Amino acid sequence: MPVETTDTLIVGAGQAGIAMSAHLGENGVPHVILERGRIAERWRSQRWDSLVANGPAWHDRFPGLTFDDLAPDAFASKERVADYFAEYAEKVRAPVRCGVEVTRVVRNAGRPGFLAETTHGAIEASRIVVATGPFQKPVIPPIVPAHAPVTQMHSASYRNPDGLPEGGVLVVGAGSSGVQIADELLRADRRVFLSVGPHDRPPRSYRGRDFVWWLGVLGLWDAAAPPQGAEHVTISVSGAHGGHTIDFRDLAARGMTLVGRTEGYSDGVLSFAGDLGENIAVGDANYLSVLDAADAYVTRNGLDLPEEPHARRIGSDPDCIANPLLSVNLEDAGIGTILWATGFGRDDSWLHVDAFDTDGKPRHQRGVSTEPGVYFLGLPWQSRRGSSFIWGVWHDAKFIAEHIVTQRGYLAYSPADAQMPAGR
Ligand SMILES: Cc1cc2nc3c(=O)[nH]c(=O)nc-3n(C[C@H](O)[C@H](O)[C@H](O)COP(=O)(O)OP(=O)(O)OC[C@H]3O[C@@H](n4cnc5c(N)ncnc54)[C@H](O)[C@@H]3O)c2cc1C
C-alpha cells in the first residue's frame, strides 16, 4: 500500500498545533495534524478540576474568536479553554486526526523529507512541526524515596482535595500550580505546608488594569530571554475565585505553614533550605518593580488611571517567615501527602533527528531547528516570554509558517520561472 504523504506534519493538537494549522492553512500549505488524544487533551485530562485560565478571556485567546459566553475579564474554566481550541480548529478547518500517536520519526535516506510511524500507519512529510507541548513529563526531584511513609504525587495527577489521602499535605513549589493547589487544600480544611522557592509574583491588577495588560504595554511579554540567573524562576499568578494577587502572607495568616525550598529527607524527616525569607523578599521586589514600572508608564504617557497607593502596603512577616522551619517530621506533623508542583520536562524520544544538544534539549532558533525541515513550537522562551502561553504561541506559529512558505518557494525554484520565494 502506498504511504500517505503531506507537506507538513504537525504533531500535537494543543494550542500550538492549532495555531500552526491556522497559519499554514492561510498560506495554502497542505498539512495534517496528528493528536494522540483529543484536541487540547492536556487541558481536558491532565490538569486539576477547578483550574481556570491564568489570564482573562479577552487576553488568553487567539485572534478572530472570542469566548462569547464569558465576560472579557472572566477567567475561562479548563474545559472551556479546551472547547475554545476545538471551536478554533473547526473555524480554521484544521485537518486534525485525533487518537493517532506519532511513535517514531526518521529522516528519509538519500531523499528529502521524513517518515513518521504512527499508531495508524505511516505518513511521509517534507516537514515536521513538533507541537507536543512545553510541559510534558512530570518532574519530581529525587529527594524523598518511594518507600517513604507518605503518598507522593505530581501536580499533573492532582484533581481535587477528595482525591488525596487523609491528613496534611506538603505542596512543594509555589508557582501558579503549587500555590493554587495549596490554597484549594487550605479551603478544604487540610493542614497545608507550602515549600516556596524563587518566584515572580506580579500584581493581579493595578490601577484598574490586569497584569497581562501591564506586561503587554511594558514589553515584558516580549522579553527575548529571562534575566540572567532567573531562567527557572516561576511566575506565581491565579485566575481562581475571580483572580487575585498571590499573597504569601495572607496564606500564612489563613493557617498555611510556609517553608523554604525542600532539600532533603532522612528517616521520616524532611529538611528545608533557610531561603524562605529571601524568596519572599525577592518575590515582593518583583511585585513592587511591576508597580514602579506601571507608575512610570502612567506618568510618561499622561494616562488617567486611578492611583492605588494601598497596593504598595506589604504586611509584616508572619512567624513562619520570620522563624522558618528547617525540618519537619512527617508523622508528627500529620503529613500524609507530598504534592510535587515542581514542573515538567520534555519527551522527544520518538524524534530521531539531529535537532538536540548533548543535554537532549531542542537546538533551534525561534523554533527553526538545526535539522532542516524540523520545527519546534510552544517551547518556553522560544522567541519571547509569551511563547508557551496561549496568545504568544500564535506569533511563533506565524513565524514558522512564513519560514515554511519561504522554504517551499526555494524548492519550487526553476531557472525558467525564477522569482524571489514568497515570504521574503
Ligand atoms: C497547569 C497549567 C496551567 C496553564 N494555564 C495557562 C493559562 O491560563 N494561560 C496560558 O496562556 N497558558 C497556560 N499554561 C501554559 C500553556 O498554555 C499550556 O501548557 C498549553 O497546554 C501548551 O499548549 P501546547 O499546544 O504547546 O501543548 P499541549 O497543550 O501540551 O499540547 C500538546 C499535544 O500534543 C499531544 N501529543 C504529545 N505527543 C504526541 C505524539 N507523539 N503524537 C501525537 N500527539 C502527541 C498531546 O496529547 C497534547 O494534546 C498553563 C500550563 C499549565 C501546566
Short mmCIF file of C-alpha atoms and ligand atoms in Angstrom, two decimals:
data_model
loop_
_atom_site.label_atom_id
_atom_site.label_comp_id
_atom_site.label_asym_id
_atom_site.label_seq_id
_atom_site.Cartn_x
_atom_site.Cartn_y
_atom_site.Cartn_z
CA MET A 1 0.00 0.00 0.00
CA PRO A 2 1.46 3.44 -0.88
CA VAL A 3 2.39 5.55 2.12
CA GLU A 4 0.28 8.67 2.65
CA THR A 5 2.19 11.92 2.03
CA THR A 6 1.74 15.52 3.11
CA ASP A 7 3.80 18.67 3.03
CA THR A 8 3.86 19.42 6.75
CA LEU A 9 3.03 17.07 9.58
CA ILE A 10 2.09 18.76 12.84
CA VAL A 11 2.43 16.52 15.88
CA GLY A 12 0.06 17.54 18.68
CA ALA A 13 -3.24 19.44 18.63
CA GLY A 14 -2.96 21.68 21.65
CA GLN A 15 -2.96 25.44 21.17
CA ALA A 16 0.39 25.25 19.36
CA GLY A 17 -0.75 22.68 16.79
CA ILE A 18 -4.00 24.55 16.14
CA ALA A 19 -2.19 27.89 15.74
CA MET A 20 0.25 26.25 13.35
CA SER A 21 -2.58 24.81 11.29
CA ALA A 22 -4.33 28.19 11.13
CA HIS A 23 -1.23 29.87 9.68
CA LEU A 24 -0.36 27.03 7.30
CA GLY A 25 -3.97 26.94 6.10
CA GLU A 26 -3.90 30.67 5.47
CA ASN A 27 -0.76 30.22 3.39
CA GLY A 28 -2.14 27.29 1.44
CA VAL A 29 0.40 24.80 2.79
CA PRO A 30 -1.01 21.23 2.77
CA HIS A 31 -0.72 19.68 6.20
CA VAL A 32 -2.07 17.12 8.65
CA ILE A 33 -2.24 17.28 12.47
CA LEU A 34 -1.95 14.07 14.44
CA GLU A 35 -3.09 14.12 18.06
CA ARG A 36 -2.89 11.08 20.29
CA GLY A 37 -5.81 12.17 22.47
CA ARG A 38 -8.40 14.86 21.83
CA ILE A 39 -7.87 18.48 20.83
CA ALA A 40 -6.29 20.30 23.82
CA GLU A 41 -6.13 16.99 25.66
CA ARG A 42 -3.89 18.33 28.41
CA TRP A 43 -6.46 20.94 29.39
CA ARG A 44 -9.12 18.20 29.50
CA SER A 45 -7.47 15.38 31.36
CA GLN A 46 -4.10 16.35 32.75
CA ARG A 47 -4.96 19.30 34.98
CA TRP A 48 -6.89 19.68 38.20
CA ASP A 49 -10.69 20.04 38.20
CA SER A 50 -11.02 23.63 39.38
CA LEU A 51 -8.29 25.11 37.17
CA VAL A 52 -9.21 28.27 35.31
CA ALA A 53 -7.05 30.18 32.84
CA ASN A 54 -4.46 32.40 34.46
CA GLY A 55 -5.25 35.22 32.07
CA PRO A 56 -8.64 36.87 31.42
CA ALA A 57 -10.78 35.81 28.47
CA TRP A 58 -10.03 38.96 26.47
CA HIS A 59 -6.31 38.12 26.55
CA ASP A 60 -5.81 34.34 26.71
CA ARG A 61 -7.15 33.59 23.24
CA PHE A 62 -6.30 33.66 19.55
CA PRO A 63 -7.24 36.47 17.16
CA GLY A 64 -10.64 36.18 15.46
CA LEU A 65 -12.56 34.19 18.07
CA THR A 66 -13.72 35.40 21.47
CA PHE A 67 -15.14 33.47 24.42
CA ASP A 68 -18.60 34.76 23.59
CA ASP A 69 -20.25 33.26 26.69
CA LEU A 70 -17.81 34.93 29.10
CA ALA A 71 -17.29 38.49 30.24
CA PRO A 72 -13.98 39.73 28.82
CA ASP A 73 -12.45 39.96 32.31
CA ALA A 74 -13.63 36.49 33.38
CA PHE A 75 -11.28 33.51 33.62
CA ALA A 76 -12.29 30.53 31.48
CA SER A 77 -12.54 27.13 33.12
CA LYS A 78 -10.12 24.49 31.82
CA GLU A 79 -12.95 22.71 29.95
CA ARG A 80 -13.97 25.99 28.36
CA VAL A 81 -10.38 26.59 27.26
CA ALA A 82 -10.30 23.13 25.66
CA ASP A 83 -13.67 23.75 23.97
CA TYR A 84 -12.31 27.05 22.68
CA PHE A 85 -9.44 25.30 20.89
CA ALA A 86 -11.81 22.67 19.47
CA GLU A 87 -14.01 25.51 18.22
CA TYR A 88 -11.00 27.28 16.76
CA ALA A 89 -9.87 24.10 14.99
CA GLU A 90 -13.29 23.88 13.39
CA LYS A 91 -13.26 27.55 12.44
CA VAL A 92 -9.94 27.24 10.58
CA ARG A 93 -10.85 23.77 9.28
CA ALA A 94 -7.75 22.30 10.88
CA PRO A 95 -7.18 18.79 9.47
CA VAL A 96 -6.86 17.15 12.89
CA ARG A 97 -6.87 13.39 13.34
CA CYS A 98 -7.46 12.53 16.97
CA GLY A 99 -6.45 9.28 18.62
CA VAL A 100 -3.32 8.91 16.49
CA GLU A 101 0.04 8.87 18.24
CA VAL A 102 3.27 9.52 16.39
CA THR A 103 5.61 6.85 17.70
CA ARG A 104 8.76 7.46 15.63
CA VAL A 105 10.07 9.96 13.12
CA VAL A 106 13.18 9.42 10.99
CA ARG A 107 14.74 11.35 8.13
CA ASN A 108 14.37 9.67 4.74
CA ALA A 109 17.64 8.21 3.47
CA GLY A 110 19.00 9.78 0.27
CA ARG A 111 15.96 11.97 -0.37
CA PRO A 112 14.23 14.83 1.38
CA GLY A 113 11.56 14.51 3.99
CA PHE A 114 10.68 12.35 6.95
CA LEU A 115 8.85 9.14 7.66
CA ALA A 116 6.53 9.20 10.65
CA GLU A 117 5.34 5.93 12.12
CA THR A 118 2.05 6.24 13.95
CA THR A 119 -0.43 4.03 15.72
CA HIS A 120 -2.48 4.20 12.49
CA GLY A 121 0.17 3.53 9.85
CA ALA A 122 2.99 5.57 8.35
CA ILE A 123 2.95 9.01 6.80
CA GLU A 124 5.64 10.85 4.86
CA ALA A 125 6.12 14.58 5.22
CA SER A 126 8.54 17.16 3.86
CA ARG A 127 8.45 18.94 7.21
CA ILE A 128 7.60 18.14 10.81
CA VAL A 129 6.33 20.63 13.38
CA VAL A 130 6.77 19.33 16.91
CA ALA A 131 3.87 20.84 18.86
CA THR A 132 3.83 18.31 21.67
CA GLY A 133 3.81 20.83 24.50
CA PRO A 134 6.17 22.72 26.78
CA PHE A 135 5.02 20.74 29.81
CA GLN A 136 5.02 17.01 29.05
CA LYS A 137 6.69 14.77 31.60
CA PRO A 138 6.07 15.50 35.28
CA VAL A 139 9.38 16.10 37.03
CA ILE A 140 9.82 15.11 40.68
CA PRO A 141 13.24 15.85 42.16
CA PRO A 142 14.83 12.73 43.69
CA ILE A 143 14.57 13.85 47.32
CA VAL A 144 12.12 11.54 49.04
CA PRO A 145 12.50 7.79 48.33
CA ALA A 146 9.47 5.91 47.02
CA HIS A 147 9.38 3.74 50.15
CA ALA A 148 8.99 6.74 52.50
CA PRO A 149 5.76 6.51 54.53
CA VAL A 150 3.93 9.19 52.60
CA THR A 151 1.93 9.40 49.36
CA GLN A 152 3.83 11.28 46.66
CA MET A 153 2.05 12.82 43.71
CA HIS A 154 2.86 15.32 40.97
CA SER A 155 0.57 18.29 40.37
CA ALA A 156 -0.25 16.77 36.94
CA SER A 157 -2.04 13.90 38.74
CA TYR A 158 -3.86 16.05 41.31
CA ARG A 159 -7.58 16.53 40.63
CA ASN A 160 -9.22 17.77 43.87
CA PRO A 161 -8.79 17.58 47.67
CA ASP A 162 -11.01 14.48 47.94
CA GLY A 163 -8.56 12.52 45.79
CA LEU A 164 -5.81 12.79 48.41
CA PRO A 165 -5.36 10.54 51.42
CA GLU A 166 -6.47 12.00 54.73
CA GLY A 167 -4.14 14.27 56.60
CA GLY A 168 -1.86 17.18 56.00
CA VAL A 169 -0.21 17.97 52.68
CA LEU A 170 3.18 19.41 51.84
CA VAL A 171 2.98 21.19 48.49
CA VAL A 172 6.44 21.65 47.01
CA GLY A 173 6.73 24.57 44.59
CA ALA A 174 4.98 27.92 44.70
CA GLY A 175 4.48 28.66 41.04
CA SER A 176 0.95 29.12 39.72
CA SER A 177 0.10 25.41 40.09
CA GLY A 178 1.55 24.87 43.58
CA VAL A 179 0.12 27.98 45.10
CA GLN A 180 -3.37 27.45 43.63
CA ILE A 181 -3.48 23.82 44.74
CA ALA A 182 -2.20 24.72 48.24
CA ASP A 183 -4.91 27.38 48.50
CA GLU A 184 -7.59 24.90 47.42
CA LEU A 185 -6.41 22.37 50.02
CA LEU A 186 -6.44 25.02 52.73
CA ARG A 187 -10.00 25.95 51.80
CA ALA A 188 -10.85 22.24 52.14
CA ASP A 189 -9.62 22.40 55.77
CA ARG A 190 -6.43 20.45 55.18
CA ARG A 191 -3.31 21.26 57.15
CA VAL A 192 -1.02 22.66 54.44
CA PHE A 193 2.71 23.27 54.25
CA LEU A 194 3.94 25.15 51.17
CA SER A 195 7.58 24.96 50.15
CA VAL A 196 8.39 28.28 48.47
CA GLY A 197 11.29 28.69 46.06
CA PRO A 198 12.25 31.70 43.92
CA HIS A 199 9.26 33.18 42.12
CA ASP A 200 7.88 36.26 40.40
CA ARG A 201 4.50 37.41 41.64
CA PRO A 202 3.08 40.24 39.55
CA PRO A 203 0.00 42.03 40.91
CA ARG A 204 -3.20 40.50 39.53
CA SER A 205 -4.28 44.02 38.69
CA TYR A 206 -3.05 47.54 39.34
CA ARG A 207 -4.63 50.91 38.66
CA GLY A 208 -7.59 49.20 37.05
CA ARG A 209 -5.64 47.04 34.61
CA ASP A 210 -4.90 43.30 34.77
CA PHE A 211 -1.23 42.31 34.94
CA VAL A 212 -1.45 40.75 31.45
CA TRP A 213 -2.14 44.29 30.18
CA TRP A 214 0.77 45.73 32.13
CA LEU A 215 3.17 43.02 30.96
CA GLY A 216 1.95 43.78 27.44
CA VAL A 217 2.35 47.56 27.43
CA LEU A 218 5.62 47.36 29.35
CA GLY A 219 7.01 44.97 26.73
CA LEU A 220 7.66 42.24 29.31
CA TRP A 221 5.79 39.50 27.43
CA ASP A 222 8.14 40.23 24.53
CA ALA A 223 11.35 39.90 26.58
CA ALA A 224 13.62 37.72 24.44
CA ALA A 225 15.26 35.84 27.32
CA PRO A 226 14.83 35.54 31.07
CA PRO A 227 17.04 37.83 33.17
CA GLN A 228 20.45 36.30 33.91
CA GLY A 229 20.17 33.80 36.76
CA ALA A 230 16.37 33.79 36.63
CA GLU A 231 15.96 31.05 34.00
CA HIS A 232 14.00 28.81 36.35
CA VAL A 233 12.04 31.45 38.21
CA THR A 234 8.38 30.55 38.12
CA ILE A 235 5.56 33.05 37.80
CA SER A 236 3.00 32.86 40.55
CA VAL A 237 -0.42 34.09 39.44
CA SER A 238 -4.00 32.92 39.79
CA GLY A 239 -7.30 33.43 37.99
CA ALA A 240 -9.12 31.37 40.64
CA HIS A 241 -12.03 32.96 42.56
CA GLY A 242 -12.24 35.81 40.08
CA GLY A 243 -8.48 36.37 40.12
CA HIS A 244 -6.31 37.76 42.90
CA THR A 245 -2.69 38.65 43.59
CA ILE A 246 -0.75 35.82 45.17
CA ASP A 247 -0.06 36.95 48.73
CA PHE A 248 2.01 34.51 50.77
CA ARG A 249 1.46 36.47 53.99
CA ASP A 250 -2.30 36.13 53.53
CA LEU A 251 -1.94 32.37 53.03
CA ALA A 252 0.10 32.19 56.24
CA ALA A 253 -2.48 34.30 58.10
CA ARG A 254 -5.15 31.79 56.97
CA GLY A 255 -3.17 28.95 58.54
CA MET A 256 -0.74 27.74 55.87
CA THR A 257 2.80 27.00 57.02
CA LEU A 258 5.35 28.35 54.57
CA VAL A 259 8.78 26.74 54.40
CA GLY A 260 11.86 27.24 52.23
CA ARG A 261 12.96 25.01 49.38
CA THR A 262 12.62 21.30 50.12
CA GLU A 263 16.16 19.97 50.25
CA GLY A 264 16.43 16.59 51.86
CA TYR A 265 14.81 13.64 53.56
CA SER A 266 16.05 11.21 56.11
CA ASP A 267 14.19 8.75 58.26
CA GLY A 268 10.77 10.40 58.13
CA VAL A 269 12.15 13.93 58.42
CA LEU A 270 12.09 16.49 55.62
CA SER A 271 14.60 19.32 55.62
CA PHE A 272 14.19 22.75 54.10
CA ALA A 273 16.64 25.43 52.99
CA GLY A 274 16.79 28.57 55.08
CA ASP A 275 15.88 30.65 51.99
CA LEU A 276 12.19 31.31 52.68
CA GLY A 277 12.64 34.94 53.79
CA GLU A 278 14.87 35.68 50.81
CA ASN A 279 12.49 34.04 48.33
CA ILE A 280 9.55 36.01 49.71
CA ALA A 281 11.59 39.24 49.65
CA VAL A 282 12.68 38.70 46.03
CA GLY A 283 9.05 37.96 45.09
CA ASP A 284 8.00 41.21 46.84
CA ALA A 285 10.67 43.11 44.92
CA ASN A 286 9.37 41.68 41.65
CA TYR A 287 5.83 42.71 42.63
CA LEU A 288 6.92 46.25 43.52
CA SER A 289 9.01 46.54 40.35
CA VAL A 290 5.86 45.97 38.27
CA LEU A 291 4.07 48.72 40.25
CA ASP A 292 7.04 51.07 39.73
CA ALA A 293 7.18 50.38 36.01
CA ALA A 294 3.40 50.80 35.75
CA ASP A 295 3.50 54.15 37.59
CA ALA A 296 6.32 55.36 35.35
CA TYR A 297 4.32 54.30 32.28
CA VAL A 298 1.25 56.19 33.52
CA THR A 299 3.26 59.35 34.15
CA ARG A 300 5.18 59.22 30.88
CA ASN A 301 2.01 58.74 28.86
CA GLY A 302 -0.24 61.01 30.91
CA LEU A 303 -2.79 58.24 31.42
CA ASP A 304 -5.85 58.72 33.57
CA LEU A 305 -5.69 55.51 35.62
CA PRO A 306 -6.78 55.66 39.28
CA GLU A 307 -3.93 55.72 41.80
CA GLU A 308 -3.71 52.71 44.09
CA PRO A 309 -1.38 53.56 46.99
CA HIS A 310 -2.62 50.70 49.19
CA ALA A 311 -1.20 48.22 46.62
CA ARG A 312 2.25 49.13 47.96
CA ARG A 313 1.43 48.11 51.50
CA ILE A 314 3.18 44.85 52.29
CA GLY A 315 2.32 43.40 55.67
CA SER A 316 4.85 42.30 58.29
CA ASP A 317 6.28 38.83 58.08
CA PRO A 318 4.29 36.16 59.91
CA ASP A 319 6.15 33.87 62.28
CA CYS A 320 6.61 31.11 59.71
CA ILE A 321 8.57 33.55 57.51
CA ALA A 322 10.46 35.28 60.34
CA ASN A 323 11.43 31.98 62.00
CA PRO A 324 11.14 29.38 59.26
CA LEU A 325 11.03 25.68 59.99
CA LEU A 326 14.18 23.97 58.75
CA SER A 327 12.83 20.46 59.16
CA VAL A 328 9.59 18.66 59.80
CA ASN A 329 8.84 15.15 60.96
CA LEU A 330 6.17 13.79 58.60
CA GLU A 331 4.42 11.73 61.22
CA ASP A 332 4.48 14.38 63.96
CA ALA A 333 3.13 16.98 61.51
CA GLY A 334 0.46 14.61 60.22
CA ILE A 335 1.63 14.96 56.60
CA GLY A 336 0.11 12.15 54.53
CA THR A 337 0.88 13.54 51.08
CA ILE A 338 3.72 15.33 49.35
CA LEU A 339 2.40 17.06 46.26
CA TRP A 340 5.21 17.98 43.91
CA ALA A 341 4.37 21.08 41.86
CA THR A 342 7.88 21.04 40.51
CA GLY A 343 7.38 21.39 36.79
CA PHE A 344 7.75 19.29 33.68
CA GLY A 345 10.33 18.01 31.23
CA ARG A 346 10.12 17.04 27.56
CA ASP A 347 9.93 13.65 25.89
CA ASP A 348 11.29 13.73 22.37
CA SER A 349 12.38 10.10 22.39
CA TRP A 350 10.23 9.41 19.31
CA LEU A 351 12.02 12.04 17.23
CA HIS A 352 15.19 10.60 15.67
CA VAL A 353 16.66 13.70 14.03
CA ASP A 354 19.69 15.91 14.52
CA ALA A 355 17.94 18.66 16.42
CA PHE A 356 19.09 18.20 20.02
CA ASP A 357 22.06 19.29 22.07
CA THR A 358 24.05 16.96 24.30
CA ASP A 359 21.54 17.52 27.13
CA GLY A 360 18.71 16.45 24.82
CA LYS A 361 17.32 19.98 24.57
CA PRO A 362 15.98 21.21 21.20
CA ARG A 363 18.61 23.11 19.23
CA HIS A 364 16.78 25.83 17.37
CA GLN A 365 16.45 29.48 16.51
CA ARG A 366 12.91 30.76 17.09
CA GLY A 367 11.70 27.19 16.59
CA VAL A 368 13.62 26.51 13.38
CA SER A 369 15.75 23.53 14.36
CA THR A 370 19.23 22.54 13.29
CA GLU A 371 17.72 19.64 11.33
CA PRO A 372 16.36 21.26 8.16
CA GLY A 373 12.63 20.64 7.95
CA VAL A 374 12.08 20.09 11.68
CA TYR A 375 10.40 22.85 13.70
CA PHE A 376 9.53 23.19 17.38
CA LEU A 377 6.56 25.20 18.55
CA GLY A 378 5.38 26.14 22.03
CA LEU A 379 8.75 25.89 23.77
CA PRO A 380 9.21 28.10 26.83
CA TRP A 381 11.05 31.25 25.72
CA GLN A 382 11.03 30.01 22.11
CA SER A 383 11.21 33.60 20.87
CA ARG A 384 9.96 35.55 23.90
CA ARG A 385 8.47 35.22 27.35
CA GLY A 386 4.98 34.74 25.91
CA SER A 387 5.97 31.78 23.70
CA SER A 388 4.49 28.98 25.80
CA PHE A 389 1.32 30.95 26.59
CA ILE A 390 -1.89 30.98 24.60
CA TRP A 391 -1.54 34.33 22.91
CA GLY A 392 2.25 34.03 22.43
CA VAL A 393 2.32 30.78 20.51
CA TRP A 394 0.21 32.40 17.81
CA HIS A 395 3.09 34.70 16.84
CA ASP A 396 5.68 31.94 16.84
CA ALA A 397 3.40 29.81 14.64
CA LYS A 398 3.14 32.69 12.17
CA PHE A 399 6.92 32.99 12.04
CA ILE A 400 7.34 29.27 11.40
CA ALA A 401 4.62 29.26 8.74
CA GLU A 402 6.44 32.07 6.94
CA HIS A 403 9.68 30.13 7.16
CA ILE A 404 7.97 27.09 5.65
CA VAL A 405 6.48 29.19 2.84
CA THR A 406 9.92 30.60 2.07
CA GLN A 407 11.48 27.14 2.00
CA ARG A 408 8.74 25.88 -0.30
CA GLY A 409 9.46 28.86 -2.54
CA TYR A 410 13.15 27.94 -2.79
CA LEU A 411 12.31 24.33 -3.57
CA ALA A 412 9.85 25.40 -6.27
CA TYR A 413 12.57 27.43 -7.99
CA SER A 414 13.12 26.80 -11.65
CA PRO A 415 15.54 28.88 -13.76
CA ALA A 416 12.87 29.46 -16.40
CA ASP A 417 10.46 30.99 -13.91
CA ALA A 418 12.77 32.49 -11.30
CA GLN A 419 11.15 34.62 -8.60
CA MET A 420 12.00 35.50 -5.05
CA PRO A 421 10.40 32.94 -2.72
CA ALA A 422 7.18 34.17 -1.17
CA GLY A 423 7.64 35.32 2.41
CA ARG A 424 10.96 37.07 1.70
C1 LIG B 1 -1.43 23.95 34.99
C2 LIG B 1 -1.17 24.82 33.81
C3 LIG B 1 -1.97 25.95 33.61
C4 LIG B 1 -1.74 26.78 32.50
N1 LIG B 1 -2.53 27.88 32.35
C5 LIG B 1 -2.30 28.72 31.31
C6 LIG B 1 -3.12 29.88 31.11
O1 LIG B 1 -4.03 30.13 31.86
N2 LIG B 1 -2.86 30.71 30.07
C7 LIG B 1 -1.84 30.44 29.19
O2 LIG B 1 -1.64 31.20 28.24
N3 LIG B 1 -1.05 29.35 29.36
C8 LIG B 1 -1.26 28.50 30.39
N4 LIG B 1 -0.45 27.39 30.56
C9 LIG B 1 0.69 27.22 29.64
C10 LIG B 1 0.31 26.65 28.27
O3 LIG B 1 -0.68 27.44 27.70
C11 LIG B 1 -0.19 25.22 28.35
O4 LIG B 1 0.83 24.41 28.86
C12 LIG B 1 -0.64 24.64 27.00
O5 LIG B 1 -1.25 23.39 27.20
C13 LIG B 1 0.50 24.46 25.99
O6 LIG B 1 -0.05 24.17 24.74
P1 LIG B 1 0.73 23.35 23.62
O7 LIG B 1 -0.18 23.19 22.47
O8 LIG B 1 2.05 23.95 23.40
O9 LIG B 1 0.98 21.94 24.32
P2 LIG B 1 -0.06 20.88 24.92
O10 LIG B 1 -1.30 21.52 25.39
O11 LIG B 1 0.74 20.07 25.87
O12 LIG B 1 -0.44 20.04 23.62
C14 LIG B 1 0.41 19.08 23.05
C15 LIG B 1 -0.46 17.99 22.47
O13 LIG B 1 0.39 17.06 21.82
C16 LIG B 1 -0.13 15.75 22.00
N5 LIG B 1 0.98 14.83 21.79
C17 LIG B 1 2.13 14.73 22.51
N6 LIG B 1 2.94 13.79 21.98
C18 LIG B 1 2.31 13.29 20.89
C19 LIG B 1 2.64 12.29 19.93
N7 LIG B 1 3.82 11.66 19.96
N8 LIG B 1 1.74 12.03 18.94
C20 LIG B 1 0.55 12.70 18.87
N9 LIG B 1 0.20 13.64 19.78
C21 LIG B 1 1.06 13.95 20.78
C22 LIG B 1 -0.68 15.78 23.43
O14 LIG B 1 -1.68 14.82 23.62
C23 LIG B 1 -1.24 17.21 23.53
O15 LIG B 1 -2.61 17.29 23.23
C24 LIG B 1 -0.67 26.51 31.62
C25 LIG B 1 0.13 25.37 31.82
C26 LIG B 1 -0.12 24.54 32.91
C27 LIG B 1 0.77 23.33 33.12
#
